[in-house]
PDB file of C-alpha atoms and ligand atoms in Angstrom:
ATOM      1  CA  MET A1217      10.727-103.002 199.031  1.00 50.00           C
ATOM      2  CA  ALA A1218      10.323 -99.308 199.677  1.00 49.00           C
ATOM      3  CA  SER A1219      10.933 -97.540 196.414  1.00 69.00           C
ATOM      4  CA  THR A1220      13.819 -95.441 197.707  1.00 90.00           C
ATOM      5  CA  LEU A1221      16.053 -98.418 198.626  1.00 97.00           C
ATOM      6  CA  GLU A1222      17.952-100.492 196.110  1.00 98.00           C
ATOM      7  CA  ILE A1223      20.334-103.407 196.685  1.00 98.00           C
ATOM      8  CA  ALA A1224      23.125-104.528 194.343  1.00 98.00           C
ATOM      9  CA  ILE A1225      24.846-107.916 194.469  1.00 98.00           C
ATOM     10  CA  PHE A1226      27.935-108.800 192.436  1.00 98.00           C
ATOM     11  CA  PRO A1227      30.700-111.425 192.606  1.00 98.00           C
ATOM     12  CA  CYS A1228      34.015-110.649 194.322  1.00 98.00           C
ATOM     13  CA  LEU A1229      37.205-112.715 194.798  1.00 97.00           C
ATOM     14  CA  SER A1230      36.592-116.427 194.190  1.00 96.00           C
ATOM     15  CA  ASP A1231      33.226-116.974 195.881  1.00 97.00           C
ATOM     16  CA  ASN A1232      32.351-113.811 197.853  1.00 98.00           C
ATOM     17  CA  TYR A1233      29.505-111.459 197.075  1.00 98.00           C
ATOM     18  CA  GLY A1234      29.864-107.725 197.104  1.00 98.00           C
ATOM     19  CA  LEU A1235      26.707-106.028 198.378  1.00 98.00           C
ATOM     20  CA  LEU A1236      25.602-102.420 198.203  1.00 98.00           C
ATOM     21  CA  ILE A1237      22.479-100.734 199.517  1.00 98.00           C
ATOM     22  CA  HIS A1238      21.523 -97.355 198.120  1.00 98.00           C
ATOM     23  CA  ASP A1239      18.922 -94.854 199.288  1.00 97.00           C
ATOM     24  CA  LYS A1240      17.771 -92.649 196.397  1.00 96.00           C
ATOM     25  CA  GLU A1241      16.213 -90.091 198.722  1.00 96.00           C
ATOM     26  CA  SER A1242      19.296 -89.306 200.815  1.00 96.00           C
ATOM     27  CA  GLY A1243      21.920 -90.403 198.284  1.00 97.00           C
ATOM     28  CA  GLU A1244      23.554 -92.645 200.900  1.00 98.00           C
ATOM     29  CA  THR A1245      25.247 -95.831 199.703  1.00 98.00           C
ATOM     30  CA  ALA A1246      26.606 -98.496 202.033  1.00 98.00           C
ATOM     31  CA  ALA A1247      28.889-101.387 201.146  1.00 98.00           C
ATOM     32  CA  ILE A1248      28.239-104.412 203.305  1.00 98.00           C
ATOM     33  CA  ASP A1249      31.785-105.638 203.921  1.00 98.00           C
ATOM     34  CA  THR A1250      34.630-104.883 201.537  1.00 98.00           C
ATOM     35  CA  PRO A1251      35.802-108.084 199.852  1.00 98.00           C
ATOM     36  CA  GLU A1252      37.279-106.427 196.747  1.00 98.00           C
ATOM     37  CA  VAL A1253      37.812-102.702 196.213  1.00 98.00           C
ATOM     38  CA  SER A1254      37.925-102.767 192.385  1.00 98.00           C
ATOM     39  CA  ALA A1255      34.654-104.719 192.100  1.00 98.00           C
ATOM     40  CA  ILE A1256      32.921-102.425 194.616  1.00 98.00           C
ATOM     41  CA  GLU A1257      34.136 -99.286 192.853  1.00 98.00           C
ATOM     42  CA  ALA A1258      33.096-100.672 189.473  1.00 98.00           C
ATOM     43  CA  GLU A1259      29.581-101.471 190.667  1.00 98.00           C
ATOM     44  CA  CYS A1260      29.196 -98.011 192.235  1.00 98.00           C
ATOM     45  CA  GLY A1261      30.470 -96.429 189.020  1.00 98.00           C
ATOM     46  CA  ARG A1262      28.091 -98.434 186.846  1.00 98.00           C
ATOM     47  CA  ARG A1263      25.134 -97.345 188.972  1.00 98.00           C
ATOM     48  CA  GLY A1264      26.232 -93.771 189.580  1.00 98.00           C
ATOM     49  CA  TRP A1265      26.320 -94.324 193.346  1.00 98.00           C
ATOM     50  CA  THR A1266      28.863 -92.712 195.687  1.00 97.00           C
ATOM     51  CA  LEU A1267      29.948 -94.808 198.640  1.00 98.00           C
ATOM     52  CA  THR A1268      29.218 -93.078 201.976  1.00 98.00           C
ATOM     53  CA  GLN A1269      29.316 -95.971 204.453  1.00 98.00           C
ATOM     54  CA  ILE A1270      30.697 -99.423 205.143  1.00 98.00           C
ATOM     55  CA  TRP A1271      28.851-101.874 207.395  1.00 98.00           C
ATOM     56  CA  ASN A1272      31.128-104.703 208.517  1.00 98.00           C
ATOM     57  CA  THR A1273      29.743-108.024 209.737  1.00 98.00           C
ATOM     58  CA  HIS A1274      33.000-109.449 211.139  1.00 98.00           C
ATOM     59  CA  HIS A1275      36.752-109.024 210.959  1.00 97.00           C
ATOM     60  CA  HIS A1276      37.807-111.697 208.431  1.00 97.00           C
ATOM     61  CA  TRP A1277      40.045-110.355 205.666  1.00 97.00           C
ATOM     62  CA  ASP A1278      37.568-111.135 202.903  1.00 98.00           C
ATOM     63  CA  HIS A1279      35.093-108.825 204.716  1.00 98.00           C
ATOM     64  CA  VAL A1280      37.288-105.908 205.850  1.00 98.00           C
ATOM     65  CA  GLY A1281      40.159-106.095 203.330  1.00 98.00           C
ATOM     66  CA  GLY A1282      39.043-103.016 201.389  1.00 98.00           C
ATOM     67  CA  ASN A1283      38.046-100.864 204.386  1.00 98.00           C
ATOM     68  CA  LEU A1284      41.017 -98.505 204.556  1.00 98.00           C
ATOM     69  CA  GLU A1285      41.430 -98.021 200.821  1.00 98.00           C
ATOM     70  CA  LEU A1286      37.734 -97.192 200.397  1.00 98.00           C
ATOM     71  CA  LYS A1287      37.766 -94.937 203.451  1.00 98.00           C
ATOM     72  CA  GLU A1288      40.723 -93.021 202.105  1.00 98.00           C
ATOM     73  CA  ALA A1289      39.133 -92.685 198.678  1.00 98.00           C
ATOM     74  CA  HIS A1290      35.674 -91.611 199.862  1.00 97.00           C
ATOM     75  CA  GLY A1291      36.027 -90.316 203.424  1.00 96.00           C
ATOM     76  CA  LEU A1292      33.215 -92.646 204.365  1.00 97.00           C
ATOM     77  CA  SER A1293      32.111 -93.868 207.777  1.00 98.00           C
ATOM     78  CA  ILE A1294      32.685 -97.452 208.940  1.00 98.00           C
ATOM     79  CA  THR A1295      30.204 -99.264 211.188  1.00 98.00           C
ATOM     80  CA  GLY A1296      31.029-102.613 212.766  1.00 98.00           C
ATOM     81  CA  PRO A1297      30.975-104.769 215.900  1.00 97.00           C
ATOM     82  CA  HIS A1298      31.681-102.521 218.902  1.00 94.00           C
ATOM     83  CA  GLN A1299      33.921-104.916 220.827  1.00 82.00           C
ATOM     84  CA  GLU A1300      36.100-105.518 217.809  1.00 75.00           C
ATOM     85  CA  ASP A1301      39.594-104.038 217.537  1.00 87.00           C
ATOM     86  CA  ARG A1302      40.166-106.012 214.367  1.00 92.00           C
ATOM     87  CA  ILE A1303      37.970-103.849 212.082  1.00 96.00           C
ATOM     88  CA  PRO A1304      40.297-101.458 210.212  1.00 97.00           C
ATOM     89  CA  GLY A1305      39.079 -97.852 210.342  1.00 97.00           C
ATOM     90  CA  LEU A1306      36.068 -98.519 212.573  1.00 97.00           C
ATOM     91  CA  ASP A1307      34.178 -95.257 213.300  1.00 97.00           C
ATOM     92  CA  ARG A1308      30.936 -96.454 214.865  1.00 97.00           C
ATOM     93  CA  GLY A1309      30.831 -99.561 217.025  1.00 97.00           C
ATOM     94  CA  VAL A1310      27.399-101.163 217.304  1.00 98.00           C
ATOM     95  CA  ALA A1311      25.966-104.058 219.313  1.00 97.00           C
ATOM     96  CA  GLY A1312      23.011-106.387 218.981  1.00 97.00           C
ATOM     97  CA  GLY A1313      19.777-104.480 219.615  1.00 98.00           C
ATOM     98  CA  ASP A1314      21.199-101.182 218.360  1.00 98.00           C
ATOM     99  CA  TYR A1315      19.447 -99.188 215.681  1.00 97.00           C
ATOM    100  CA  PHE A1316      20.890 -96.597 213.347  1.00 98.00           C
ATOM    101  CA  ASN A1317      19.513 -94.567 210.482  1.00 97.00           C
ATOM    102  CA  PHE A1318      20.284 -94.973 206.823  1.00 97.00           C
ATOM    103  CA  GLY A1319      18.674 -91.929 205.255  1.00 96.00           C
ATOM    104  CA  ALA A1320      15.133 -92.019 206.646  1.00 95.00           C
ATOM    105  CA  HIS A1321      15.280 -95.782 207.135  1.00 97.00           C
ATOM    106  CA  GLU A1322      16.040 -97.787 210.210  1.00 97.00           C
ATOM    107  CA  VAL A1323      18.755-100.430 210.333  1.00 98.00           C
ATOM    108  CA  ARG A1324      18.656-102.969 213.143  1.00 98.00           C
ATOM    109  CA  VAL A1325      21.807-104.696 214.370  1.00 98.00           C
ATOM    110  CA  ILE A1326      21.462-108.328 215.416  1.00 98.00           C
ATOM    111  CA  PHE A1327      24.200-110.170 217.313  1.00 98.00           C
ATOM    112  CA  THR A1328      24.908-113.527 215.648  1.00 98.00           C
ATOM    113  CA  PRO A1329      28.015-115.092 217.225  1.00 98.00           C
ATOM    114  CA  GLY A1330      29.300-118.501 216.152  1.00 98.00           C
ATOM    115  CA  HIS A1331      31.430-117.972 213.037  1.00 98.00           C
ATOM    116  CA  THR A1332      33.306-115.333 215.044  1.00 97.00           C
ATOM    117  CA  ARG A1333      32.713-114.227 218.613  1.00 96.00           C
ATOM    118  CA  ASP A1334      31.402-110.815 217.573  1.00 93.00           C
ATOM    119  CA  HIS A1335      29.602-111.392 214.260  1.00 98.00           C
ATOM    120  CA  ILE A1336      26.681-109.037 213.638  1.00 98.00           C
ATOM    121  CA  ILE A1337      24.106-108.820 210.876  1.00 98.00           C
ATOM    122  CA  TYR A1338      22.183-105.837 209.542  1.00 98.00           C
ATOM    123  CA  TYR A1339      18.408-105.963 209.122  1.00 98.00           C
ATOM    124  CA  VAL A1340      16.741-103.256 207.037  1.00 98.00           C
ATOM    125  CA  PRO A1341      12.968-103.601 207.549  1.00 97.00           C
ATOM    126  CA  ALA A1342      12.069-101.083 204.817  1.00 97.00           C
ATOM    127  CA  ALA A1343      13.976-103.216 202.293  1.00 97.00           C
ATOM    128  CA  GLU A1344      12.692-106.491 203.786  1.00 98.00           C
ATOM    129  CA  ALA A1345      16.338-107.519 203.708  1.00 98.00           C
ATOM    130  CA  ALA A1346      19.074-108.670 206.059  1.00 98.00           C
ATOM    131  CA  PHE A1347      22.804-108.817 205.360  1.00 99.00           C
ATOM    132  CA  VAL A1348      23.900-111.963 207.132  1.00 98.00           C
ATOM    133  CA  GLY A1349      27.640-112.097 206.387  1.00 98.00           C
ATOM    134  CA  ASP A1350      29.141-115.504 207.162  1.00 98.00           C
ATOM    135  CA  THR A1351      26.473-116.496 209.722  1.00 98.00           C
ATOM    136  CA  LEU A1352      24.014-118.084 207.311  1.00 98.00           C
ATOM    137  CA  PHE A1353      24.571-119.354 203.801  1.00 98.00           C
ATOM    138  CA  VAL A1354      21.927-120.774 201.503  1.00 98.00           C
ATOM    139  CA  ILE A1355      21.298-124.277 202.957  1.00 98.00           C
ATOM    140  CA  GLY A1356      24.232-123.761 205.331  1.00 98.00           C
ATOM    141  CA  CYS A1357      25.909-121.810 208.106  1.00 98.00           C
ATOM    142  CA  GLY A1358      29.367-120.415 208.778  1.00 98.00           C
ATOM    143  CA  ARG A1359      32.140-122.504 210.258  1.00 98.00           C
ATOM    144  CA  LEU A1360      32.458-122.230 214.029  1.00 98.00           C
ATOM    145  CA  PHE A1361      35.848-120.512 214.234  1.00 97.00           C
ATOM    146  CA  GLU A1362      35.372-118.640 217.498  1.00 97.00           C
ATOM    147  CA  GLY A1363      31.950-119.619 218.761  1.00 96.00           C
ATOM    148  CA  SER A1364      30.109-122.669 220.000  1.00 98.00           C
ATOM    149  CA  ALA A1365      27.237-124.674 218.585  1.00 98.00           C
ATOM    150  CA  GLU A1366      25.077-122.952 221.236  1.00 98.00           C
ATOM    151  CA  ASP A1367      26.107-119.567 219.840  1.00 98.00           C
ATOM    152  CA  MET A1368      25.240-120.568 216.281  1.00 98.00           C
ATOM    153  CA  PHE A1369      21.982-122.188 217.388  1.00 98.00           C
ATOM    154  CA  GLY A1370      20.951-118.856 218.929  1.00 98.00           C
ATOM    155  CA  SER A1371      22.054-117.000 215.813  1.00 98.00           C
ATOM    156  CA  MET A1372      20.000-119.280 213.535  1.00 98.00           C
ATOM    157  CA  ALA A1373      17.009-118.696 215.817  1.00 98.00           C
ATOM    158  CA  ALA A1374      17.485-114.921 215.620  1.00 98.00           C
ATOM    159  CA  ILE A1375      17.439-115.076 211.821  1.00 98.00           C
ATOM    160  CA  ALA A1376      14.449-117.443 211.819  1.00 98.00           C
ATOM    161  CA  ASP A1377      12.635-114.846 213.968  1.00 98.00           C
ATOM    162  CA  LEU A1378      12.725-112.258 211.175  1.00 98.00           C
ATOM    163  CA  PRO A1379       9.612-112.008 208.993  1.00 98.00           C
ATOM    164  CA  ASP A1380       9.307-114.934 206.560  1.00 98.00           C
ATOM    165  CA  GLU A1381       9.582-112.745 203.469  1.00 98.00           C
ATOM    166  CA  THR A1382      12.901-111.228 204.591  1.00 98.00           C
ATOM    167  CA  LYS A1383      15.548-111.622 201.912  1.00 98.00           C
ATOM    168  CA  LEU A1384      18.834-112.914 203.282  1.00 98.00           C
ATOM    169  CA  TYR A1385      21.978-111.656 201.582  1.00 98.00           C
ATOM    170  CA  CYS A1386      24.838-114.066 202.338  1.00 98.00           C
ATOM    171  CA  ALA A1387      28.489-113.171 201.800  1.00 98.00           C
ATOM    172  CA  HIS A1388      29.469-116.276 199.819  1.00 98.00           C
ATOM    173  CA  GLU A1389      28.095-118.473 197.048  1.00 98.00           C
ATOM    174  CA  TYR A1390      28.357-121.928 198.649  1.00 98.00           C
ATOM    175  CA  THR A1391      24.921-123.195 197.700  1.00 98.00           C
ATOM    176  CA  LEU A1392      25.677-126.204 195.505  1.00 98.00           C
ATOM    177  CA  SER A1393      28.303-127.633 197.853  1.00 96.00           C
ATOM    178  CA  ASN A1394      25.997-127.001 200.827  1.00 98.00           C
ATOM    179  CA  ALA A1395      23.232-128.739 198.894  1.00 98.00           C
ATOM    180  CA  LYS A1396      25.258-131.927 198.467  1.00 97.00           C
ATOM    181  CA  PHE A1397      25.790-132.092 202.204  1.00 98.00           C
ATOM    182  CA  ALA A1398      22.227-131.141 203.167  1.00 98.00           C
ATOM    183  CA  LEU A1399      20.836-133.917 200.961  1.00 98.00           C
ATOM    184  CA  THR A1400      22.771-136.447 203.060  1.00 97.00           C
ATOM    185  CA  ILE A1401      21.065-135.066 206.199  1.00 97.00           C
ATOM    186  CA  GLU A1402      17.537-134.726 204.812  1.00 97.00           C
ATOM    187  CA  PRO A1403      17.304-136.846 201.648  1.00 97.00           C
ATOM    188  CA  GLU A1404      13.502-136.972 201.949  1.00 97.00           C
ATOM    189  CA  ASN A1405      13.006-133.211 202.251  1.00 98.00           C
ATOM    190  CA  GLU A1406      10.999-132.424 199.103  1.00 98.00           C
ATOM    191  CA  ALA A1407      11.422-128.669 199.417  1.00 98.00           C
ATOM    192  CA  LEU A1408      15.184-129.190 199.584  1.00 98.00           C
ATOM    193  CA  VAL A1409      15.285-131.530 196.597  1.00 98.00           C
ATOM    194  CA  ALA A1410      13.185-129.122 194.513  1.00 98.00           C
ATOM    195  CA  TYR A1411      15.246-126.116 195.589  1.00 98.00           C
ATOM    196  CA  VAL A1412      18.531-127.812 194.670  1.00 98.00           C
ATOM    197  CA  GLU A1413      17.288-128.416 191.132  1.00 98.00           C
ATOM    198  CA  ARG A1414      16.471-124.707 190.782  1.00 98.00           C
ATOM    199  CA  ALA A1415      19.806-123.694 192.259  1.00 98.00           C
ATOM    200  CA  LYS A1416      21.657-125.883 189.740  1.00 98.00           C
ATOM    201  CA  VAL A1417      19.883-124.097 186.900  1.00 98.00           C
ATOM    202  CA  LEU A1418      20.753-120.674 188.332  1.00 98.00           C
ATOM    203  CA  ARG A1419      24.413-121.599 188.789  1.00 98.00           C
ATOM    204  CA  ALA A1420      24.636-123.135 185.311  1.00 98.00           C
ATOM    205  CA  GLN A1421      23.550-119.712 184.017  1.00 97.00           C
ATOM    206  CA  GLY A1422      26.147-117.993 186.176  1.00 96.00           C
ATOM    207  CA  LEU A1423      23.425-116.404 188.337  1.00 97.00           C
ATOM    208  CA  PRO A1424      23.594-115.990 192.129  1.00 98.00           C
ATOM    209  CA  THR A1425      21.413-118.118 194.396  1.00 98.00           C
ATOM    210  CA  VAL A1426      21.597-115.213 196.868  1.00 98.00           C
ATOM    211  CA  PRO A1427      19.378-113.762 198.236  1.00 98.00           C
ATOM    212  CA  THR A1428      17.470-116.554 199.865  1.00 98.00           C
ATOM    213  CA  THR A1429      14.554-115.918 202.251  1.00 98.00           C
ATOM    214  CA  VAL A1430      13.804-116.716 205.864  1.00 98.00           C
ATOM    215  CA  GLU A1431      10.839-118.804 204.743  1.00 98.00           C
ATOM    216  CA  MET A1432      12.948-120.876 202.348  1.00 98.00           C
ATOM    217  CA  GLU A1433      15.772-121.447 204.833  1.00 98.00           C
ATOM    218  CA  LYS A1434      13.265-122.650 207.433  1.00 98.00           C
ATOM    219  CA  ARG A1435      12.275-125.330 204.923  1.00 98.00           C
ATOM    220  CA  ILE A1436      15.670-126.362 203.519  1.00 98.00           C
ATOM    221  CA  ASN A1437      18.528-125.346 205.833  1.00 98.00           C
ATOM    222  CA  PRO A1438      19.547-128.242 208.128  1.00 98.00           C
ATOM    223  CA  PHE A1439      21.352-125.868 210.508  1.00 98.00           C
ATOM    224  CA  MET A1440      18.305-123.651 210.929  1.00 98.00           C
ATOM    225  CA  ARG A1441      16.123-126.750 211.202  1.00 98.00           C
ATOM    226  CA  ALA A1442      18.294-128.412 213.881  1.00 98.00           C
ATOM    227  CA  ALA A1443      16.113-129.032 216.936  1.00 97.00           C
ATOM    228  CA  SER A1444      18.893-128.379 219.463  1.00 98.00           C
ATOM    229  CA  ALA A1445      22.331-126.821 219.764  1.00 98.00           C
ATOM    230  CA  GLU A1446      23.731-130.313 220.202  1.00 98.00           C
ATOM    231  CA  ARG A1447      22.219-131.439 216.920  1.00 98.00           C
ATOM    232  CA  LEU A1448      23.479-128.321 215.143  1.00 98.00           C
ATOM    233  CA  GLY A1449      26.947-129.076 216.514  1.00 98.00           C
ATOM    234  CA  GLN A1450      26.819-132.640 215.212  1.00 98.00           C
ATOM    235  CA  ILE A1451      25.762-131.526 211.745  1.00 97.00           C
ATOM    236  CA  ARG A1452      28.363-128.757 211.682  1.00 98.00           C
ATOM    237  CA  GLN A1453      31.094-131.236 212.606  1.00 97.00           C
ATOM    238  CA  ALA A1454      29.955-133.641 209.908  1.00 97.00           C
ATOM    239  CA  LYS A1455      29.975-130.805 207.372  1.00 97.00           C
ATOM    240  CA  ASP A1456      33.517-129.772 208.362  1.00 95.00           C
ATOM    241  CA  SER A1457      34.830-133.154 207.238  1.00 94.00           C
ATOM    242  CA  PHE A1458      32.379-133.709 204.363  1.00 93.00           C
TER     243      PHE A1458
HETATM  244 ZN1   ZN B 511      34.252-115.123 207.724  1.00 74.13          ZN
HETATM  245 FE1   FE B 512      33.842-114.832 204.476  1.00 74.13          FE
END
């Protein structure tokens, strides 16, 4: 990671993660989604960071709930999906393929529909990191609320296309429950079995399993490993009633 960028992850609500990215050089700090104002403010305070931006991935309440309160408190700028009228306080609408600057660093917007019709993720090459919202979870993917299996299949492929070492910051800690399901799909997958043991240790210590990496998800995530949209749809349906 470039020395001027730092990422903070901290628990919010019951199973969300709060995420901040800070650029020492410019002093900019972005919150990726706003699950819980008090937890976000506390983390900023602890680190001496001042919030200047919000980057929203999608409109669900556990991702935009703190937008207006934080905007009012800090006069910050809110970036989110351009076609979305459900993002409170949206200042800058962006679409897949767009780039914007964060200090001297480039942020790439990738369109990842499936969980919602307009979900986007934020890739920061200089940090070798992507903020994937509710599109991908460790060993899992988001529920298909507004999109199709084809949409999510394309979104998984877009994430798999990022460099292997890219760290993926998911918005929820669902790893152990995803693991139980994934082991029913690929019981013989040694990388999966070994990973699950490590994840259990992390969780027993109260530590996050996030971030994961593109390389790891290619080896253990049944949704990313699905050979077709049809197969992804089957697995997703099975998971919904698991
Ligand atoms: Zn969501
Ligand atoms: Fe969520």
